[in-house]
Amino acid sequence: MKQITKSAALIAAASGVVFGIVTPLTASATGAPAPLKWTKCAGEGLDPRQQCATLSVPMDYADPAGPKIDIAVSRIPSEKPSAHRGALLLIAGGPGGDSLADPSGKGQKLPQKVRDTYDLIGFAPRGNAPSTPVSCDIDHDDLSVAKRLPWPAPDGSVTENMAQARRMADACARNGGELIKHISTLNNARDIDSIRAALGEHKLSAWGVSYGTYIGAAYTELFPQRTDRIVLDSSDNPDPVQAERAWLRAFEVGVEDNFPEFAKWASRPGNPDRVAGTPAEVRSRFLALAARLDREPIPWPGANPAELNGNVLRQTMLSSLYDPDDYGVLAKLMLAAEKGTLPPAPPSPPEEAMQNYMAVGAGTICNDAAWPKSAAVYEKGVAESRAKYPLTAGMPRNALPCTSWPWAPQEAPLRVSDRGPSNVLMVQNERDVATPLSGALKLRDAYGRRAVMVTVNSTGHDSYLDNGNACGDAAVSRYLETGKRPGRDLYCE
């Protein structure tokens, strides 16, 4: 989940909730979609070969004759028609991300033989502009960098988090319209099968990353016989009760897995951004600085919030651990803050885009599984987490808008099983702050014989063709090119 990426995550099923199970309707159950009409894509910086189209799907698959919404789709056709096998769907992270530009972007990192074999397909999941968009019109202050994840107050209080959750849930109830009730992982999987049918493909291959692995897993469960070659890169824990709440909690482990790598880098002699002389000193200086900023924030004009406080520093730390290339962002901020001076405020995403992202994230997380309503649950969890994992200060067990969500989930959370074709290849970095190895292993266990897993001795989020290594990349490329996976789970040193 790239950062904004897990920007909404989390909570356990409240006792006594009865889930209404909706039949996993197929694209054919809604009538065969019309073939896609490809046109030139809007936007800049795209490969001139990329084409775009719009697909109409049911807002509610339990009511296929009811209101429709649009799903935006993109493609770059296979570069060698004689080698064409089918379509490779690129599934972005989030919830709230889209892959519309990915055929022109990350898709062009794929080896030539893969690009020869597949049409590269991107899409904007339901609710994500330019698909039919959703917005909650959340208060501007609640879009601040320190509130996108539920960082508690400096003393560990969750009172403001519970109030923010209520504000955001109320805003979604007022402004989200009917669509926000139908944004979910399982409906994303159904939309994917509608895309498959509109492409005229009998089966679909996919490369899902971060939250995209959860959508990919949902597709393998709802439509197992329509899957071809499935790659799940940086996988989420598929907890069949807590769902995304388990992802938030995973940050505790993810940060502890990754901060030592930052600390080694930030204590290395010759590093112009060297923070301290030893890794242990880097950790203690970070914790001391965060505590000082809790007490004495530094004004930061142009930022949201307009100060550097302890939680802004902690969020910067979390974001910087996604990619070792970003370590310098955290180190420079620490060094500047210790001197009492700050660099110019980092640019914020456009507010309209953030509103859309936050609404899709909240809708997905809160509709996928029920959350506890009581503040006492979060008070207890935050206190335990702060004591055991001081770097994350209790955030991973805190409250999100789902505590006040006005609608009950329409379906039980996704449950991944070992029943279905053996055609899943997982690739996972050993040190991943957002989707730690411990959670990915739970998905591997759930799949049983259906999956093979490549564990990569590397640091950062997103493995294949990004933060992994040559051994892991070669295993994934070989599978996409030939259909041949490693004979058993593989460790790439």
Tab-separated table of C-alpha atoms in Angstrom, residues 251-268 273-292 313-314 317 321 330-331 334 338 385-394:
chain	number	residue	atom	x	y	z
A	251	PHE	CA	2.683	-1.420	11.094
A	252	GLU	CA	3.951	-2.282	14.589
A	253	VAL	CA	5.963	-5.182	13.202
A	254	GLY	CA	6.698	-3.511	9.865
A	255	VAL	CA	8.355	-0.503	11.497
A	256	GLU	CA	10.406	-2.695	13.836
A	257	ASP	CA	11.505	-4.784	10.829
A	258	ASN	CA	12.583	-1.708	8.878
A	259	PHE	CA	13.750	1.017	11.262
A	260	PRO	CA	17.028	-0.842	11.975
A	261	GLU	CA	17.874	-0.562	8.268
A	262	PHE	CA	17.282	3.182	8.375
A	263	ALA	CA	19.312	3.422	11.593
A	264	LYS	CA	22.258	1.616	9.996
A	265	TRP	CA	22.095	3.940	6.986
A	266	ALA	CA	21.712	7.057	9.161
A	267	SER	CA	24.763	6.168	11.281
A	268	ARG	CA	27.081	5.292	8.414
A	273	ASP	CA	22.716	13.030	6.303
A	274	ARG	CA	24.288	11.095	9.168
A	275	VAL	CA	22.094	11.402	12.253
A	276	ALA	CA	24.233	9.673	14.895
A	277	GLY	CA	27.284	7.506	15.403
A	278	THR	CA	25.527	4.166	15.957
A	279	PRO	CA	22.177	2.616	15.022
A	280	ALA	CA	21.153	2.556	18.695
A	281	GLU	CA	21.800	6.291	18.929
A	282	VAL	CA	19.687	6.939	15.812
A	283	ARG	CA	16.737	5.182	17.460
A	284	SER	CA	17.109	6.986	20.782
A	285	ARG	CA	17.474	10.367	19.044
A	286	PHE	CA	14.345	9.742	16.993
A	287	LEU	CA	12.304	8.831	20.072
A	288	ALA	CA	13.656	11.797	22.044
A	289	LEU	CA	12.968	14.211	19.176
A	290	ALA	CA	9.404	12.936	18.715
A	291	ALA	CA	8.753	13.370	22.454
A	292	ARG	CA	10.209	16.893	22.383
A	313	LEU	CA	7.612	13.320	12.527
A	314	ARG	CA	6.313	9.792	13.178
A	317	MET	CA	9.250	8.159	9.526
A	321	LEU	CA	10.474	3.451	5.455
A	330	LEU	CA	13.491	11.559	7.443
A	331	ALA	CA	17.159	12.165	8.243
A	334	MET	CA	15.430	15.150	12.053
A	338	GLU	CA	17.077	19.343	16.202
A	385	SER	CA	0.995	-0.967	21.665
A	386	ARG	CA	2.725	2.156	23.007
A	387	ALA	CA	4.419	0.107	25.698
A	388	LYS	CA	5.680	-2.598	23.351
A	389	TYR	CA	6.273	-0.630	20.131
A	390	PRO	CA	7.304	2.944	21.022
A	391	LEU	CA	8.228	3.923	17.462
A	392	THR	CA	4.594	3.742	16.336
A	393	ALA	CA	3.207	5.283	19.550
A	394	GLY	CA	-0.019	3.237	19.602
